[in-house]
Short mmCIF file of C-alpha atoms in Angstrom, two decimals:
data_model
loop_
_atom_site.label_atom_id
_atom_site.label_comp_id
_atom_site.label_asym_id
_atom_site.label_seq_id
_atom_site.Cartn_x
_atom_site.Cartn_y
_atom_site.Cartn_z
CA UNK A 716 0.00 0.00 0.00
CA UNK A 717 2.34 2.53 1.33
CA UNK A 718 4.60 4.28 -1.86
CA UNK A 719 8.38 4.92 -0.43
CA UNK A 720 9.69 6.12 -4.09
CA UNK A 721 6.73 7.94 -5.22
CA UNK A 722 7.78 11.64 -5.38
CA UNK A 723 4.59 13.04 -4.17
CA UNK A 724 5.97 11.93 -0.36
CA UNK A 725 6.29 15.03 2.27
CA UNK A 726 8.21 13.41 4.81
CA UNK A 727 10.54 15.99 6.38
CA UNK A 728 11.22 15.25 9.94
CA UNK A 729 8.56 11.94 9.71
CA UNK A 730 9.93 8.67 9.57
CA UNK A 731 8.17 5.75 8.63
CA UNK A 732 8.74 2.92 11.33
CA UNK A 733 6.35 0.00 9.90
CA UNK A 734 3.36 0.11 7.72
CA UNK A 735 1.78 -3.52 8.51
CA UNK A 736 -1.39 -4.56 8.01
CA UNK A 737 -2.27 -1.33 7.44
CA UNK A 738 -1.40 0.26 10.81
CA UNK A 739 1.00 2.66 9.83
CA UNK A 740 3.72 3.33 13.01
CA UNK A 741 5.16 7.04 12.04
CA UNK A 742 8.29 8.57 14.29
CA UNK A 743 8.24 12.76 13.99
CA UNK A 744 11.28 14.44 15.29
CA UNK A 745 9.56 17.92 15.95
CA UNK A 746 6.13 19.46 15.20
CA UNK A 747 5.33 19.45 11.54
CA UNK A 748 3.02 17.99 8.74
CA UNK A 749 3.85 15.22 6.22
CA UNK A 750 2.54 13.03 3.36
CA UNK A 751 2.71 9.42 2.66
CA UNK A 752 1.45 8.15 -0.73
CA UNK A 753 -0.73 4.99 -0.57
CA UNK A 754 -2.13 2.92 -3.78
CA UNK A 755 -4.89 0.49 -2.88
CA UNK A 756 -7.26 -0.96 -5.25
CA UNK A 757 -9.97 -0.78 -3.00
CA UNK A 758 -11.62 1.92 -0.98
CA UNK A 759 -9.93 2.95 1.90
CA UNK A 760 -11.61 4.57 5.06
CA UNK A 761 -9.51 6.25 8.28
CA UNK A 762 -9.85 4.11 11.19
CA UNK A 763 -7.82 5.93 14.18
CA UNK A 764 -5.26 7.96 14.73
CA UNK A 765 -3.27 8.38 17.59
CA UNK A 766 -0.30 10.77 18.10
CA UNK A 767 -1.25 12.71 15.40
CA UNK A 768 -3.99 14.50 13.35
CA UNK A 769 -4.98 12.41 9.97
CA UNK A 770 -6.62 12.59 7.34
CA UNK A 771 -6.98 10.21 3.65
CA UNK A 772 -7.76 12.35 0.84
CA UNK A 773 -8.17 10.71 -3.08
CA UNK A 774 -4.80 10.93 -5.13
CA UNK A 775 -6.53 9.85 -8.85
CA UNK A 776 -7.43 13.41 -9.58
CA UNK A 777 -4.26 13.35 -11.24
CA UNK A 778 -2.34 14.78 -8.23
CA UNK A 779 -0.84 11.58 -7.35
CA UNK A 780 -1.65 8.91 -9.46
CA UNK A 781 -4.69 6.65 -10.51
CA UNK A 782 -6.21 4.18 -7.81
CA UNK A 783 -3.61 6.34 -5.47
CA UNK A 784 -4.56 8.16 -2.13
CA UNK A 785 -2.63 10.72 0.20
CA UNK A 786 -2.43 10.42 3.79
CA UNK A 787 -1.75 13.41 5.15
CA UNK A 788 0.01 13.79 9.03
CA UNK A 789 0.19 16.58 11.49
CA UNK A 790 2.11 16.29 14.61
CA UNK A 791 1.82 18.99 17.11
CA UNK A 792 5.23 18.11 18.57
CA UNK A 793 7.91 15.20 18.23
CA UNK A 794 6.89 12.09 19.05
CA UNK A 795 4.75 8.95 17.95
CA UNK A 796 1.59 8.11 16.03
CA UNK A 797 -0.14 5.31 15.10
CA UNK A 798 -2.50 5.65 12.01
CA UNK A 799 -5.15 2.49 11.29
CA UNK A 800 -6.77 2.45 8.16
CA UNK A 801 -9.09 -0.33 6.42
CA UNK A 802 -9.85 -1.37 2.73
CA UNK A 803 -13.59 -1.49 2.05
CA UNK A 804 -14.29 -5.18 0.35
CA UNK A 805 -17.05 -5.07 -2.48
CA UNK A 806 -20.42 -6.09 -1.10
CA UNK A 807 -21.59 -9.86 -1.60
CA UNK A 808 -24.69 -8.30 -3.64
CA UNK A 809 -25.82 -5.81 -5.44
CA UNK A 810 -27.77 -2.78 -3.79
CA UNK A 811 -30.99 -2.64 -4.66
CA UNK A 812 -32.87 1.02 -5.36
CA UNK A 813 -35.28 1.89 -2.62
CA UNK A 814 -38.77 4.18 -3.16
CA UNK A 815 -37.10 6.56 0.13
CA UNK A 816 -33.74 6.70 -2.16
CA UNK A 817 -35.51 7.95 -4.76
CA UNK A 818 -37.52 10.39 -2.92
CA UNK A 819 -34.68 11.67 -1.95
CA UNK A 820 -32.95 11.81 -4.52
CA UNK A 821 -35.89 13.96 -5.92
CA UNK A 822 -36.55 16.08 -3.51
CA UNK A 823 -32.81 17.30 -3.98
CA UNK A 824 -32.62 17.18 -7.59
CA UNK A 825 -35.59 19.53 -7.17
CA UNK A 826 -33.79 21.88 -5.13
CA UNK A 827 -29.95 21.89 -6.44
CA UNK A 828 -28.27 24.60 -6.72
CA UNK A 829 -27.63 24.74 -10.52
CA UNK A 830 -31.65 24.15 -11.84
CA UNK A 831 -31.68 26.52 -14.72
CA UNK A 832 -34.65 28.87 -14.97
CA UNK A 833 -38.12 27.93 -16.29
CA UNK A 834 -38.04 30.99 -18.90
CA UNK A 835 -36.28 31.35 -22.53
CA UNK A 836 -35.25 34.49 -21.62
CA UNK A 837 -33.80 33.23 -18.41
CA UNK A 838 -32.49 30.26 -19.82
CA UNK A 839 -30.35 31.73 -22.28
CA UNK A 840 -28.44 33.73 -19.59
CA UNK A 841 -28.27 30.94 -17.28
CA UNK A 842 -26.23 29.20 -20.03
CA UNK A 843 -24.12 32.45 -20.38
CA UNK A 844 -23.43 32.25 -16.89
CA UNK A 845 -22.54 28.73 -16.35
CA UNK A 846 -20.58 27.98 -19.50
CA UNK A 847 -18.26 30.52 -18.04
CA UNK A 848 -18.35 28.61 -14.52
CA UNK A 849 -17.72 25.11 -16.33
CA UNK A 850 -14.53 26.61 -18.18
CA UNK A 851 -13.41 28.35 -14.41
CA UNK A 852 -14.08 24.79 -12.77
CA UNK A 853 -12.04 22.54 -15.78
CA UNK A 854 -9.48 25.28 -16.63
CA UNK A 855 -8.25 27.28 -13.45
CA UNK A 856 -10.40 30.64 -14.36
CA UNK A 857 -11.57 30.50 -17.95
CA UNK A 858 -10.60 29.12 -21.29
CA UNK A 859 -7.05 30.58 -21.58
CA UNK A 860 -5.34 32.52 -24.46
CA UNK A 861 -4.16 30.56 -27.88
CA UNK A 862 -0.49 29.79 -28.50
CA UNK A 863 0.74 29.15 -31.84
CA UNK A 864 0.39 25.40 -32.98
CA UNK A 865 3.33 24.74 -34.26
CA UNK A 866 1.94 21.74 -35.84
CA UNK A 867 3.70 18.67 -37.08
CA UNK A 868 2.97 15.90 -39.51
CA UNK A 869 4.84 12.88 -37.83
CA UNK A 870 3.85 10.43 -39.73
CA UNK A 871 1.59 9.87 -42.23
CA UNK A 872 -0.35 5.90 -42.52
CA UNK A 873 -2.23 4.70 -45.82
CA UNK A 874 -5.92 3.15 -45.26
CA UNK A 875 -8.14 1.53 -48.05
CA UNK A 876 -10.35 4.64 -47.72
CA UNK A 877 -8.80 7.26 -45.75
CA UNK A 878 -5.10 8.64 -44.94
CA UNK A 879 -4.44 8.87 -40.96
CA UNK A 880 -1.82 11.24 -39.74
CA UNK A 881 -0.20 11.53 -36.88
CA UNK A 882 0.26 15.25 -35.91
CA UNK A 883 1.82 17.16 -32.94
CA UNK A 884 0.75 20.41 -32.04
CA UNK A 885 1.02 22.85 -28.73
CA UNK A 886 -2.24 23.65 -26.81
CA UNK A 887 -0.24 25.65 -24.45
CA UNK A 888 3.32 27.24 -23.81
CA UNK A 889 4.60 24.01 -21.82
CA UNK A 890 2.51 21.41 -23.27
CA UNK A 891 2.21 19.33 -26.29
CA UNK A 892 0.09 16.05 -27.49
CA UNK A 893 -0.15 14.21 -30.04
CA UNK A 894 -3.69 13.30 -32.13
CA UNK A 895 -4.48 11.34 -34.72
CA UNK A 896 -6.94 12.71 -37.85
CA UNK A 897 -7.89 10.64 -40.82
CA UNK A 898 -8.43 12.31 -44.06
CA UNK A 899 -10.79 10.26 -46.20
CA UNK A 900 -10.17 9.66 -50.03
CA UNK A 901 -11.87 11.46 -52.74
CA UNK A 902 -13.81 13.40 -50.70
CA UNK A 903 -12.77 17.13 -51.61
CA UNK A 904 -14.08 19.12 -48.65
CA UNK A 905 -15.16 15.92 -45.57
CA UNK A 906 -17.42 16.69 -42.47
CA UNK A 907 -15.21 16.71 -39.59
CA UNK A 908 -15.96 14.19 -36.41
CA UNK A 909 -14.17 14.78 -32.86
CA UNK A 910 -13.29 11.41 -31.46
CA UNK A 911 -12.88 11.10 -27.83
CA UNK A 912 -11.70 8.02 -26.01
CA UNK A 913 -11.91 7.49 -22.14
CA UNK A 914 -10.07 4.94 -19.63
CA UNK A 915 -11.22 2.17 -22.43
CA UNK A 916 -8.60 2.43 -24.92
CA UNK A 917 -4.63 4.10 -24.88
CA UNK A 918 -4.15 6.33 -21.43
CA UNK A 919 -2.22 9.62 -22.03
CA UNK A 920 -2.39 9.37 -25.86
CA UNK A 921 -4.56 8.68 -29.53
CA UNK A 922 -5.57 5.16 -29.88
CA UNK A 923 -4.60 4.33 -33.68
CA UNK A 924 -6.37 0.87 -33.32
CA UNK A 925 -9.42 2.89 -32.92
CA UNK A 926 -9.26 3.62 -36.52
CA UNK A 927 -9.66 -0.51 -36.97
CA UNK A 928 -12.89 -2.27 -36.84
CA UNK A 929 -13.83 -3.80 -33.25
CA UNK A 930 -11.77 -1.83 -31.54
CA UNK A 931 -14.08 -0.32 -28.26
CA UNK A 932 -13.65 3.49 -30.02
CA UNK A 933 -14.09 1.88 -33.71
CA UNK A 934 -16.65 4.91 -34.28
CA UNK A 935 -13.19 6.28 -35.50
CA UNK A 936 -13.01 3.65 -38.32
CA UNK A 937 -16.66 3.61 -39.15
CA UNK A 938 -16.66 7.17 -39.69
CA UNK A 939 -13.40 7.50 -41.11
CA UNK A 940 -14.73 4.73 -43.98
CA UNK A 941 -17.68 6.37 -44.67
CA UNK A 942 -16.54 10.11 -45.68
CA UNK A 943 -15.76 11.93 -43.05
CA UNK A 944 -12.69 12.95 -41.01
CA UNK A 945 -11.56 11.94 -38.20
CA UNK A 946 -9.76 13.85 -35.50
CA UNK A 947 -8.74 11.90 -31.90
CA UNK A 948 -6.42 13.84 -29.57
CA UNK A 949 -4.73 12.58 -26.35
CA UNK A 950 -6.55 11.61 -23.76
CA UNK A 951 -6.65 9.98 -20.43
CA UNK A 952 -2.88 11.46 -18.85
CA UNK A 953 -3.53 10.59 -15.55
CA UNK A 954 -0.68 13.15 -14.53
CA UNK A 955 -2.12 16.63 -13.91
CA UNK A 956 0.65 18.73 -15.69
CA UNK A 957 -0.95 22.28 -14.44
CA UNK A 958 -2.10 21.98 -10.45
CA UNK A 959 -4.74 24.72 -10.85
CA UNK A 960 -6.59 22.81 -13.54
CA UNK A 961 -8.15 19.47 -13.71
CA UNK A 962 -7.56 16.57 -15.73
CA UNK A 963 -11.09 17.51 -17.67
CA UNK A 964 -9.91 21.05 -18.34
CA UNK A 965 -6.10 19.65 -19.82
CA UNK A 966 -8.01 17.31 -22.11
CA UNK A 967 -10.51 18.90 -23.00
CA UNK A 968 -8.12 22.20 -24.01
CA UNK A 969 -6.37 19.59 -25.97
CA UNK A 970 -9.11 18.46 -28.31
CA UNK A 971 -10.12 22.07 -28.76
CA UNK A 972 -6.48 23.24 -29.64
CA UNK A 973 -6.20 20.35 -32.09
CA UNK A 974 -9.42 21.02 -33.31
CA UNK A 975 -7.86 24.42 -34.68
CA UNK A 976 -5.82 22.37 -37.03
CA UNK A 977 -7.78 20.21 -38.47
CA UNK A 978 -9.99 22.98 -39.42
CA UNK A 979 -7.48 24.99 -41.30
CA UNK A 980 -7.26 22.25 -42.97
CA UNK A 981 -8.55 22.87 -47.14
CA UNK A 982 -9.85 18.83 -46.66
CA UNK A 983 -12.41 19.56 -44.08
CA UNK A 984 -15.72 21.70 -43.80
CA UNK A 985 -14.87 23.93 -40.99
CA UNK A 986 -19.38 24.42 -41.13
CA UNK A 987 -19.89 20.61 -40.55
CA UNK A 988 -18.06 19.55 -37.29
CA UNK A 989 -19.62 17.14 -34.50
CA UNK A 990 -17.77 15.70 -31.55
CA UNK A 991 -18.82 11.57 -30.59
CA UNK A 992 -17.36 10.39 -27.11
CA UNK A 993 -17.17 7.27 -24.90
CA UNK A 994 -17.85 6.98 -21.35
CA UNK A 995 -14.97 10.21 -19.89
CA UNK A 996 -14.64 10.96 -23.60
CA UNK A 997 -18.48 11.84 -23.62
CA UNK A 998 -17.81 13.82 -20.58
CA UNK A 999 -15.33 15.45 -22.47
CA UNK A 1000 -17.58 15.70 -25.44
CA UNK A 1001 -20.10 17.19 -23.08
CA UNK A 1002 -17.40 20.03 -22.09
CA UNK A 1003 -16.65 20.82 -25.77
CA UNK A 1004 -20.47 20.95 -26.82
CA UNK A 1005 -21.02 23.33 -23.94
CA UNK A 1006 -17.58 25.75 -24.98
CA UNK A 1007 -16.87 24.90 -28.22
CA UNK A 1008 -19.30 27.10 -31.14
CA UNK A 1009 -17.34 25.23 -33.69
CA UNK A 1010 -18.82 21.93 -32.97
CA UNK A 1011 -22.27 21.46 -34.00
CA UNK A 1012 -23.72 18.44 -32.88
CA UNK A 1013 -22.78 15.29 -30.61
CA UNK A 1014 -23.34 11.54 -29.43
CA UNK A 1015 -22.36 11.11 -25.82
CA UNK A 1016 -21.82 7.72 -25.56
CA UNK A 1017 -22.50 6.04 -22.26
CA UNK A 1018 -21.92 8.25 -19.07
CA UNK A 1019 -24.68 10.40 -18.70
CA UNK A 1020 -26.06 10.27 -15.20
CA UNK A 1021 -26.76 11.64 -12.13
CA UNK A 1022 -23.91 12.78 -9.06
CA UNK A 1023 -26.44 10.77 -6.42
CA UNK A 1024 -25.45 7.39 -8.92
CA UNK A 1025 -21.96 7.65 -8.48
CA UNK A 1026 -22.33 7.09 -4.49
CA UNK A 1027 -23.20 3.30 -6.31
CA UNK A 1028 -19.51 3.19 -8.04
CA UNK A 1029 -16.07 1.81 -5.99
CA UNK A 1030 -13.69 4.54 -6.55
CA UNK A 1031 -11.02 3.37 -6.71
CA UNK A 1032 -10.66 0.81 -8.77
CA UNK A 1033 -13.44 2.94 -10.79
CA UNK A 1034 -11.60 6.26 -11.77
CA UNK A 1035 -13.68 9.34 -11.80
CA UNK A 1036 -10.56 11.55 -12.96
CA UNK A 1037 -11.65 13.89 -9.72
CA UNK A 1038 -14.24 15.34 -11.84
CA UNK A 1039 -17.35 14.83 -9.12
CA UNK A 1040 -15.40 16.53 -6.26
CA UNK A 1041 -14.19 19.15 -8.62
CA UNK A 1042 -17.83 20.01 -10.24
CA UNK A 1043 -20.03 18.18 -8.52
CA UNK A 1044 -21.04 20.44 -6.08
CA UNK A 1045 -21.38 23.21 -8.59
CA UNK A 1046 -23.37 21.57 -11.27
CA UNK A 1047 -25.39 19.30 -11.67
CA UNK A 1048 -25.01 16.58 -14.67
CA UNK A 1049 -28.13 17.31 -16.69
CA UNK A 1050 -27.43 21.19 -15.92
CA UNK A 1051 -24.27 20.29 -17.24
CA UNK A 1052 -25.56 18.52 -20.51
CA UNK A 1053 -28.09 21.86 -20.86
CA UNK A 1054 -25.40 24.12 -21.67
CA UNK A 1055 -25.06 22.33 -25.04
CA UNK A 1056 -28.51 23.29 -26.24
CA UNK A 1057 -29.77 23.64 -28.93
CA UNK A 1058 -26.81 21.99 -30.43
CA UNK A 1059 -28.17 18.59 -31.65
CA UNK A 1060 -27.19 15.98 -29.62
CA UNK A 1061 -28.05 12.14 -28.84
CA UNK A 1062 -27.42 10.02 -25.28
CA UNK A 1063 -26.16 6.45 -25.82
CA UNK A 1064 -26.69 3.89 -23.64
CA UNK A 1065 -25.89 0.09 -24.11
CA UNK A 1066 -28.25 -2.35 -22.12
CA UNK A 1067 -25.29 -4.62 -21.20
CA UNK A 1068 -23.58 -1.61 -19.14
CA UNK A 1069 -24.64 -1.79 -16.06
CA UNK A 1070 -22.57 0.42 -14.59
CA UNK A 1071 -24.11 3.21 -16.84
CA UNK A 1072 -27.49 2.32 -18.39
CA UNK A 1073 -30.88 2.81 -16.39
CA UNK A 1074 -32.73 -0.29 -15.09
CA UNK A 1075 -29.90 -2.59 -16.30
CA UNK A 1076 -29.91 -6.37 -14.82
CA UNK A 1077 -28.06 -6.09 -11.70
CA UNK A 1078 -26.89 -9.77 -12.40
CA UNK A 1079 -24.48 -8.14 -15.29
CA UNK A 1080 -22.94 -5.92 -12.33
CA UNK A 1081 -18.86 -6.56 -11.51
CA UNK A 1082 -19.24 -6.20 -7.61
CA UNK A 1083 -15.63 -4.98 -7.78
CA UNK A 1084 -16.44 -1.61 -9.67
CA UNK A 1085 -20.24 -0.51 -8.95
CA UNK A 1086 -22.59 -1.93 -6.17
CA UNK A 1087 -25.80 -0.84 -8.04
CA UNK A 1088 -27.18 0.33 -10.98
CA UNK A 1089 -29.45 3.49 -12.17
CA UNK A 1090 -33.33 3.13 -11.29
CA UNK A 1091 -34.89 4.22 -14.68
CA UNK A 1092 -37.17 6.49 -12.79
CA UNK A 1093 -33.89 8.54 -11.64
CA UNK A 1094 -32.64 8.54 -15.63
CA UNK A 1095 -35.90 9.41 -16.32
CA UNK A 1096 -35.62 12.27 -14.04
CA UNK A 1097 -32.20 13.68 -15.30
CA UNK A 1098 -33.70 13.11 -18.72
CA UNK A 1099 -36.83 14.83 -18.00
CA UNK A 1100 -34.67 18.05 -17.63
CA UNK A 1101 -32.53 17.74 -20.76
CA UNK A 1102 -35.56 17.46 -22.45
CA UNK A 1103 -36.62 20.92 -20.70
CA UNK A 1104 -33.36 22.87 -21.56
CA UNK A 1105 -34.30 21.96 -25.26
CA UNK A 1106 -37.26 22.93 -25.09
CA UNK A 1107 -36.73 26.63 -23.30
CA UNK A 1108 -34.05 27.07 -26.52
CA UNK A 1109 -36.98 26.10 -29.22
CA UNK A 1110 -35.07 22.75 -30.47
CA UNK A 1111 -37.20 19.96 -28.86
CA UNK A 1112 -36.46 17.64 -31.77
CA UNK A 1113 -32.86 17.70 -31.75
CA UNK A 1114 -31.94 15.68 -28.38
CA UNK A 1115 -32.64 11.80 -27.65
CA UNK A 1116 -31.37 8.81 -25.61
CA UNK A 1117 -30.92 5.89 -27.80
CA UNK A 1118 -30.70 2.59 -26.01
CA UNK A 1119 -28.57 0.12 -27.71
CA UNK A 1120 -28.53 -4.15 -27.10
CA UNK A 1121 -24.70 -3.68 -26.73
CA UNK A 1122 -22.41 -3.03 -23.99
CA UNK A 1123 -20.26 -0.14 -22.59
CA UNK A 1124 -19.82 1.00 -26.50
CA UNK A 1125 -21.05 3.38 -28.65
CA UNK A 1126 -23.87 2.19 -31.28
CA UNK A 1127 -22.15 3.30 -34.48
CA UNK A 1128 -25.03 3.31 -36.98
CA UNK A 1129 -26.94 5.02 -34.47
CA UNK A 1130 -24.47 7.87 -34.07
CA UNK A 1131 -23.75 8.15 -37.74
CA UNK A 1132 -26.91 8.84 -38.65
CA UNK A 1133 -27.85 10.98 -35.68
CA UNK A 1134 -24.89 13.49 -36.92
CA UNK A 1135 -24.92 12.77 -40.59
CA UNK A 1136 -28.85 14.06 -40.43
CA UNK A 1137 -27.63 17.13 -39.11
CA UNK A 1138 -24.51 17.99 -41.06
CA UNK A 1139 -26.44 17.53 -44.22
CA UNK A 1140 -28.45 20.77 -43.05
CA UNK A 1141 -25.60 22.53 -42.23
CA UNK A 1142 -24.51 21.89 -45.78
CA UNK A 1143 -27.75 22.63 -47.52
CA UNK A 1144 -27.87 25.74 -45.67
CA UNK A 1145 -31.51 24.89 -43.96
CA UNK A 1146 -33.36 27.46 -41.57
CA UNK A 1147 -31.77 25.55 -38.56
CA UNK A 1148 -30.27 28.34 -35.75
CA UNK A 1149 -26.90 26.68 -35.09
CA UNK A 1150 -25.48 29.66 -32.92
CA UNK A 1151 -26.13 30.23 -29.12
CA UNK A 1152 -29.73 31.12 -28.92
CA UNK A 1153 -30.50 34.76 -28.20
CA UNK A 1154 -34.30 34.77 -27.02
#
């Protein structure tokens, strides 16, 4: 458990005497506070402490490391503690929903703090308002200033029906990724799609494979073969490079800052862009629909929920990337989805993910991961006001759940059509109002 090379240890003065069973046995030669980095793959809870203050704070934000936690020491004086902690073993069953649970979870829903207004008028500054808060929350204060690209054809692959390069470009003054974008063949100016992965595929970079049938992201290949290019940046760096920020706010500043290559790009449609994401690549698709005007449309594939589900996941092993203590309190997921209106955009959810999709067969559940599943009433809920932020903007028709028969995965027919539907009237130049509504 207890992480003697990782560099995020503070132990100045503190030495470590034995860390069995985990009853840690620290020795402080004067007053002072410390750190010891801990990696479990279980939830861990703070049993005693004795000699010294405690506390066990979550590491997987991208401060220390995934499935990693921080126990932090204060000693008021030298001396000895002893510090008892306790991994949390997965239940022997799944927790079944309860009619007071869902009152509950009702009555607050009803009352949290980010409801948007019940007027157009009010609605559209609402959004105003809390796009700006999302981009403080992800980004340390607001979207930040461009820096020149500097782009970089790496390397440059040959597919039946599409070219794939591999490109690096600068999204800030210190930083730099690498993304993938697929140019298909014979198609002079190609709709562009936004391909994000989450913890499913390659952490910290593109997932090439993705461009390759039955891969889990193989919406990359099945757009990429049918006309349109494909753009996946880096995702899933578990290593927060900028402290003030979150994980969110690095990739998601990624995408967008690759996103202003590919569109100076004479091969794609700058007009016809739509972002598709799985599971924390649909939160991230989520982030860009809200701050992005350049994207259009979107599928978010598999994640959409509710903060009062994720008290049913194990974190760790399940990584939330920090994201519900960072925003959680602040907004609310559907709130969250709102700020994307009236973009058009459709929520995936396969039947076989239990850990996701409402009213799923608890039998399917890994015990390990998530101790219950959704009650379809409480989607229906969260839903419910989606449905309502589309409707204050005047674009009821263009947002859906689509259930799929498949797993954790998006449903790539379903998607393609979904966003080929609405390019189409981008191209033709139909009375749709793409822009941020006005009232």
């Amino acid at each position: 458990m207890y992480q003697p090379q990782h560099p995020g240890n503070r132990l100045d003065g503190i030495e470590v005497v034995s860390t069995k069973d985990q009853v840690f046995r620290l020795r402080a030669s004067r007053a002072g506070k410390g750190l010891l980095v801990l990696k479990a793959e279980a939830p861990v809870v703070l049993v005693s402490a004795q000699g010294a203050e405690a506390k066990l704070r979550q590491g997987w934000d991208g401060t220390l490391g995934y499935s990693h936690f921080g126990l932090e020491v204060a000693f008021a004086a030298a001396g000895e503690a002893t510090i008892t902690l306790r991994s949390v073993p997965p239940p022997d069953k799944s927790e079944p929903g309860t009619d007071e649970d869902l009152t509950e979870f009702r009555t607050r829903y009803a009352a949290r703090p980010s409801r948007f207004p019940d007027s157009p008028a009010s609605f559209a500054s609402w959004q105003a308002t809390y796009r700006a808060e999302l981009a403080s929350l992800l980004m340390a204060g607001g979207l930040p200033p461009r820096v020149p690209p500097d782009p970089k054809v790496i390397e440059t692959r040959e597919y039946p029906e599409f070219a794939l390069r591999r490109i690096e470009c600068r999204s800030q003054a210190d930083r730099t990724n690498v993304a993938l974008l697929s140019l298909p063949k014979g198609v002079a100016r190609a709709p562009l799609l936004v391909a994000l992965h989450g913890h499913e595929n390659e952490w910290g970079g593109a997932a090439e494979q993705a461009y390759l049938p039955g891969n889990n992201d193989d919406f990359c290949a099945y757009f990429a073969e049918r006309g349109w290019a494909v753009l996946q940046p880096a995702t899933m760096n578990h290593t927060l490079q900028h402290p003030t920020w979150t994980l969110q706010g690095e990739w998601s500043w990624d995408a967008m800052t690759a996103l202003d290559y590919a569109v100076a790009l004479p091969e794609v449609d700058r007009q016809r862009v739509a972002v598709c994401g799985l599971s924390t690549g649909a939160h991230l698709a989520m982030n860009l629909l809200a701050l992005d005007d350049r994207v259009r449309a979107g599928v978010v594939g598999c994640v959409f929920s509710t903060w009062h589900h994720y008290k049913r996941f194990r974190i760790p092993p399940g990584c939330d990337c920090g994201i519900i203590r960072q925003v959680s309190s602040r907004i609310e997921q559907c709130d969250w989805a709102a700020l994307a209106a009236p973009k058009p955009v459709q929520f995936q959810h396969g039947r076989q993910d239990a850990a996701f999709c409402p009213g799923a067969d608890p039998a399917a559940l890994d015990l390990k991961w998530n101790v219950g599943v959704m009650p379809a009433e409480e989607y229906a809920s969260a839903f419910g006001e989606v449905q309502r932020a589309w409707r204050l903007s005047g674009a009821r028709d263009r947002v859906e759940t689509r259930f799929h028969d498949g797993p954790h995965s998006v449903n790539n027919p379903a998607a393609f059509e979904w966003l080929s539907q609405w390019m189409i009237r981008v191209r033709q130049k139909a009375s749709v109002q793409w822009d941020r509504w006005e009232g």
